[in-house]
Amino acid sequence: MAISILGLDKNKTEVLVKELNILLANFQVYYQNARGLHWNIKGKNFFELHLKFEEFYTDAQEKVDLIAERILTLQGTPLHTFKEYEALASVPVGKDISNDEQAVKLIVDSLAELLKIERVILELSGEADDEGTNSMMSDFISEQEKTLWMMNAWLG
Ligand SMILES: [Fe+2]
């Protein structure tokens, strides 16, 4: 078994890097979704949601950097072109959404998709004894589950 400079199984690490790049691509789509909603939201909930979506894209921006730097730590190369992101994206793309319920629904659907990818990485990193990636996924998952609860509560 080939061992990486971190002392991890090289083959398993390569698989993890691939999955982390998929997560990175999808976070970039989610980031752009939150940006679009921040800009285009209209109606009586404007002030509340305009701020909430800013909070979401700021958080996504931080997570994008954490994921990319985890990929580098694992000796991989983070994807950084829109073309690659688009090819790997499974998060739904929201366009010109100004309605509050549709906007919150897009966040809910995006987070649900991110959670699926994160759970795959959680399992793979557990099998690879990659605690750094594993604990990062645990943090992301618990935060996003809480956000999902709140967004679903908002939707009623
Ligand atoms: Fe703004």
PDB file of C-alpha atoms and ligand atoms in Angstrom:
ATOM      1  CA  MET A   1       0.000   0.000   0.000  1.00  0.00           C
ATOM      2  CA  ALA A   2       1.438   3.364  -1.039  1.00  0.00           C
ATOM      3  CA  ILE A   3       1.447   5.922   1.776  1.00  0.00           C
ATOM      4  CA  SER A   4       1.074   9.689   1.361  1.00  0.00           C
ATOM      5  CA  ILE A   5       3.209  12.291   3.154  1.00  0.00           C
ATOM      6  CA  LEU A   6       0.331  12.563   5.658  1.00  0.00           C
ATOM      7  CA  GLY A   7       0.598   8.848   6.397  1.00  0.00           C
ATOM      8  CA  LEU A   8      -2.660   8.046   4.596  1.00  0.00           C
ATOM      9  CA  ASP A   9      -3.386   5.443   1.918  1.00  0.00           C
ATOM     10  CA  LYS A  10      -2.525   7.161  -1.377  1.00  0.00           C
ATOM     11  CA  ASN A  11      -5.225   5.472  -3.444  1.00  0.00           C
ATOM     12  CA  LYS A  12      -7.948   6.299  -0.936  1.00  0.00           C
ATOM     13  CA  THR A  13      -6.658   9.865  -0.749  1.00  0.00           C
ATOM     14  CA  GLU A  14      -6.910  10.203  -4.531  1.00  0.00           C
ATOM     15  CA  VAL A  15     -10.533   9.104  -4.403  1.00  0.00           C
ATOM     16  CA  LEU A  16     -11.187  11.629  -1.632  1.00  0.00           C
ATOM     17  CA  VAL A  17      -9.569  14.428  -3.630  1.00  0.00           C
ATOM     18  CA  LYS A  18     -11.889  13.618  -6.535  1.00  0.00           C
ATOM     19  CA  GLU A  19     -14.953  13.736  -4.289  1.00  0.00           C
ATOM     20  CA  LEU A  20     -13.782  16.938  -2.580  1.00  0.00           C
ATOM     21  CA  ASN A  21     -13.463  18.560  -6.001  1.00  0.00           C
ATOM     22  CA  ILE A  22     -17.056  17.556  -6.738  1.00  0.00           C
ATOM     23  CA  LEU A  23     -18.081  19.171  -3.441  1.00  0.00           C
ATOM     24  CA  LEU A  24     -16.049  22.271  -4.315  1.00  0.00           C
ATOM     25  CA  ALA A  25     -17.772  22.587  -7.697  1.00  0.00           C
ATOM     26  CA  ASN A  26     -21.181  22.248  -6.091  1.00  0.00           C
ATOM     27  CA  PHE A  27     -20.393  24.772  -3.380  1.00  0.00           C
ATOM     28  CA  GLN A  28     -19.491  27.271  -6.086  1.00  0.00           C
ATOM     29  CA  VAL A  29     -22.898  26.754  -7.696  1.00  0.00           C
ATOM     30  CA  TYR A  30     -24.559  27.122  -4.296  1.00  0.00           C
ATOM     31  CA  TYR A  31     -22.521  30.297  -3.677  1.00  0.00           C
ATOM     32  CA  GLN A  32     -23.714  31.739  -6.974  1.00  0.00           C
ATOM     33  CA  ASN A  33     -27.306  30.727  -6.177  1.00  0.00           C
ATOM     34  CA  ALA A  34     -27.142  32.609  -2.864  1.00  0.00           C
ATOM     35  CA  ARG A  35     -25.601  35.631  -4.624  1.00  0.00           C
ATOM     36  CA  GLY A  36     -28.363  35.675  -7.229  1.00  0.00           C
ATOM     37  CA  LEU A  37     -31.025  35.448  -4.526  1.00  0.00           C
ATOM     38  CA  HIS A  38     -29.368  38.257  -2.525  1.00  0.00           C
ATOM     39  CA  TRP A  39     -29.539  40.459  -5.625  1.00  0.00           C
ATOM     40  CA  ASN A  40     -32.922  39.548  -7.064  1.00  0.00           C
ATOM     41  CA  ILE A  41     -35.146  38.962  -4.040  1.00  0.00           C
ATOM     42  CA  LYS A  42     -38.289  41.128  -3.954  1.00  0.00           C
ATOM     43  CA  GLY A  43     -41.313  41.555  -1.730  1.00  0.00           C
ATOM     44  CA  LYS A  44     -42.230  42.157   1.897  1.00  0.00           C
ATOM     45  CA  ASN A  45     -39.450  39.899   3.190  1.00  0.00           C
ATOM     46  CA  PHE A  46     -36.772  41.719   1.207  1.00  0.00           C
ATOM     47  CA  PHE A  47     -34.716  43.077   4.104  1.00  0.00           C
ATOM     48  CA  GLU A  48     -34.739  39.826   6.066  1.00  0.00           C
ATOM     49  CA  LEU A  49     -33.909  37.580   3.099  1.00  0.00           C
ATOM     50  CA  HIS A  50     -31.457  39.951   1.407  1.00  0.00           C
ATOM     51  CA  LEU A  51     -29.369  39.759   4.607  1.00  0.00           C
ATOM     52  CA  LYS A  52     -29.907  36.026   5.095  1.00  0.00           C
ATOM     53  CA  PHE A  53     -28.677  35.219   1.575  1.00  0.00           C
ATOM     54  CA  GLU A  54     -25.607  37.383   2.167  1.00  0.00           C
ATOM     55  CA  GLU A  55     -24.923  35.317   5.280  1.00  0.00           C
ATOM     56  CA  PHE A  56     -25.246  32.143   3.180  1.00  0.00           C
ATOM     57  CA  TYR A  57     -22.913  33.208   0.384  1.00  0.00           C
ATOM     58  CA  THR A  58     -20.341  34.511   2.861  1.00  0.00           C
ATOM     59  CA  ASP A  59     -20.427  31.159   4.627  1.00  0.00           C
ATOM     60  CA  ALA A  60     -20.190  29.312   1.287  1.00  0.00           C
ATOM     61  CA  GLN A  61     -17.183  31.418   0.292  1.00  0.00           C
ATOM     62  CA  GLU A  62     -15.382  30.403   3.488  1.00  0.00           C
ATOM     63  CA  LYS A  63     -16.243  26.739   2.966  1.00  0.00           C
ATOM     64  CA  VAL A  64     -15.057  26.840  -0.657  1.00  0.00           C
ATOM     65  CA  ASP A  65     -11.660  27.960   0.609  1.00  0.00           C
ATOM     66  CA  LEU A  66     -11.580  25.292   3.330  1.00  0.00           C
ATOM     67  CA  ILE A  67     -12.407  22.563   0.794  1.00  0.00           C
ATOM     68  CA  ALA A  68      -9.811  23.793  -1.730  1.00  0.00           C
ATOM     69  CA  GLU A  69      -7.114  23.973   0.934  1.00  0.00           C
ATOM     70  CA  ARG A  70      -8.028  20.518   2.231  1.00  0.00           C
ATOM     71  CA  ILE A  71      -7.545  19.241  -1.352  1.00  0.00           C
ATOM     72  CA  LEU A  72      -4.099  20.878  -1.401  1.00  0.00           C
ATOM     73  CA  THR A  73      -3.270  19.408   2.010  1.00  0.00           C
ATOM     74  CA  LEU A  74      -4.086  15.991   0.540  1.00  0.00           C
ATOM     75  CA  GLN A  75      -1.640  16.763  -2.316  1.00  0.00           C
ATOM     76  CA  GLY A  76      -4.419  17.315  -4.846  1.00  0.00           C
ATOM     77  CA  THR A  77      -5.253  20.232  -7.131  1.00  0.00           C
ATOM     78  CA  PRO A  78      -8.466  22.165  -6.517  1.00  0.00           C
ATOM     79  CA  LEU A  79     -10.614  22.857  -9.571  1.00  0.00           C
ATOM     80  CA  HIS A  80     -11.021  26.555 -10.245  1.00  0.00           C
ATOM     81  CA  THR A  81     -12.658  27.067 -13.623  1.00  0.00           C
ATOM     82  CA  PHE A  82     -16.365  27.632 -14.220  1.00  0.00           C
ATOM     83  CA  LYS A  83     -16.241  25.048 -17.001  1.00  0.00           C
ATOM     84  CA  GLU A  84     -15.137  22.312 -14.603  1.00  0.00           C
ATOM     85  CA  TYR A  85     -17.609  23.421 -11.951  1.00  0.00           C
ATOM     86  CA  GLU A  86     -20.467  23.281 -14.409  1.00  0.00           C
ATOM     87  CA  ALA A  87     -19.492  19.806 -15.589  1.00  0.00           C
ATOM     88  CA  LEU A  88     -19.559  18.454 -12.016  1.00  0.00           C
ATOM     89  CA  ALA A  89     -22.529  20.368 -10.636  1.00  0.00           C
ATOM     90  CA  SER A  90     -25.599  18.534  -9.363  1.00  0.00           C
ATOM     91  CA  VAL A  91     -26.880  21.413  -7.206  1.00  0.00           C
ATOM     92  CA  PRO A  92     -29.861  23.019  -9.002  1.00  0.00           C
ATOM     93  CA  VAL A  93     -29.077  26.327 -10.681  1.00  0.00           C
ATOM     94  CA  GLY A  94     -31.475  29.148  -9.788  1.00  0.00           C
ATOM     95  CA  LYS A  95     -32.016  31.912 -12.328  1.00  0.00           C
ATOM     96  CA  ASP A  96     -33.846  35.238 -11.855  1.00  0.00           C
ATOM     97  CA  ILE A  97     -35.674  34.082  -8.729  1.00  0.00           C
ATOM     98  CA  SER A  98     -37.323  36.997  -6.904  1.00  0.00           C
ATOM     99  CA  ASN A  99     -40.146  35.186  -5.101  1.00  0.00           C
ATOM    100  CA  ASP A 100     -39.364  34.586  -1.423  1.00  0.00           C
ATOM    101  CA  GLU A 101     -40.679  31.006  -1.166  1.00  0.00           C
ATOM    102  CA  GLN A 102     -38.985  29.934  -4.398  1.00  0.00           C
ATOM    103  CA  ALA A 103     -35.775  31.530  -3.144  1.00  0.00           C
ATOM    104  CA  VAL A 104     -35.803  29.689   0.188  1.00  0.00           C
ATOM    105  CA  LYS A 105     -36.749  26.484  -1.633  1.00  0.00           C
ATOM    106  CA  LEU A 106     -33.663  26.856  -3.832  1.00  0.00           C
ATOM    107  CA  ILE A 107     -31.494  27.120  -0.707  1.00  0.00           C
ATOM    108  CA  VAL A 108     -33.185  24.038   0.762  1.00  0.00           C
ATOM    109  CA  ASP A 109     -32.699  22.032  -2.461  1.00  0.00           C
ATOM    110  CA  SER A 110     -29.085  23.177  -2.813  1.00  0.00           C
ATOM    111  CA  LEU A 111     -28.207  22.248   0.770  1.00  0.00           C
ATOM    112  CA  ALA A 112     -29.905  18.861   0.405  1.00  0.00           C
ATOM    113  CA  GLU A 113     -27.691  18.138  -2.611  1.00  0.00           C
ATOM    114  CA  LEU A 114     -24.533  19.308  -0.805  1.00  0.00           C
ATOM    115  CA  LEU A 115     -25.403  17.070   2.147  1.00  0.00           C
ATOM    116  CA  LYS A 116     -25.571  14.028  -0.144  1.00  0.00           C
ATOM    117  CA  ILE A 117     -22.037  14.686  -1.409  1.00  0.00           C
ATOM    118  CA  GLU A 118     -20.747  15.431   2.100  1.00  0.00           C
ATOM    119  CA  ARG A 119     -22.138  12.152   3.446  1.00  0.00           C
ATOM    120  CA  VAL A 120     -20.310  10.238   0.702  1.00  0.00           C
ATOM    121  CA  ILE A 121     -17.074  12.030   1.692  1.00  0.00           C
ATOM    122  CA  LEU A 122     -17.795  11.420   5.385  1.00  0.00           C
ATOM    123  CA  GLU A 123     -17.978   7.692   4.763  1.00  0.00           C
ATOM    124  CA  LEU A 124     -14.939   7.548   2.450  1.00  0.00           C
ATOM    125  CA  SER A 125     -12.789   9.656   4.788  1.00  0.00           C
ATOM    126  CA  GLY A 126     -13.792   7.440   7.719  1.00  0.00           C
ATOM    127  CA  GLU A 127     -12.671   4.356   5.788  1.00  0.00           C
ATOM    128  CA  ALA A 128      -9.410   6.118   4.868  1.00  0.00           C
ATOM    129  CA  ASP A 129      -8.708   7.196   8.498  1.00  0.00           C
ATOM    130  CA  ASP A 130      -8.617  10.754   7.165  1.00  0.00           C
ATOM    131  CA  GLU A 131      -9.732  12.537  10.335  1.00  0.00           C
ATOM    132  CA  GLY A 132      -9.112  16.032   8.943  1.00  0.00           C
ATOM    133  CA  THR A 133     -11.546  15.585   6.066  1.00  0.00           C
ATOM    134  CA  ASN A 134     -13.906  13.563   8.243  1.00  0.00           C
ATOM    135  CA  SER A 135     -14.248  16.237  10.937  1.00  0.00           C
ATOM    136  CA  MET A 136     -14.634  18.950   8.286  1.00  0.00           C
ATOM    137  CA  MET A 137     -17.548  17.014   6.805  1.00  0.00           C
ATOM    138  CA  SER A 138     -19.068  16.503  10.276  1.00  0.00           C
ATOM    139  CA  ASP A 139     -18.981  20.259  10.875  1.00  0.00           C
ATOM    140  CA  PHE A 140     -20.465  21.081   7.460  1.00  0.00           C
ATOM    141  CA  ILE A 141     -23.198  18.463   7.841  1.00  0.00           C
ATOM    142  CA  SER A 142     -24.361  19.533  11.301  1.00  0.00           C
ATOM    143  CA  GLU A 143     -24.358  23.236  10.327  1.00  0.00           C
ATOM    144  CA  GLN A 144     -26.302  22.599   7.129  1.00  0.00           C
ATOM    145  CA  GLU A 145     -28.793  20.329   8.831  1.00  0.00           C
ATOM    146  CA  LYS A 146     -29.515  23.170  11.277  1.00  0.00           C
ATOM    147  CA  THR A 147     -29.924  25.628   8.400  1.00  0.00           C
ATOM    148  CA  LEU A 148     -32.281  23.172   6.692  1.00  0.00           C
ATOM    149  CA  TRP A 149     -34.401  23.003   9.835  1.00  0.00           C
ATOM    150  CA  MET A 150     -34.615  26.800   9.979  1.00  0.00           C
ATOM    151  CA  MET A 151     -35.348  27.236   6.280  1.00  0.00           C
ATOM    152  CA  ASN A 152     -38.031  24.554   6.412  1.00  0.00           C
ATOM    153  CA  ALA A 153     -39.497  26.248   9.512  1.00  0.00           C
ATOM    154  CA  TRP A 154     -39.594  29.508   7.554  1.00  0.00           C
ATOM    155  CA  LEU A 155     -41.431  27.754   4.708  1.00  0.00           C
ATOM    156  CA  GLY A 156     -43.930  26.445   7.273  1.00  0.00           C
TER     157      GLY A 156
HETATM  158 FE    FE B   1     -24.890  43.092  -1.287  1.00  0.00          FE
END
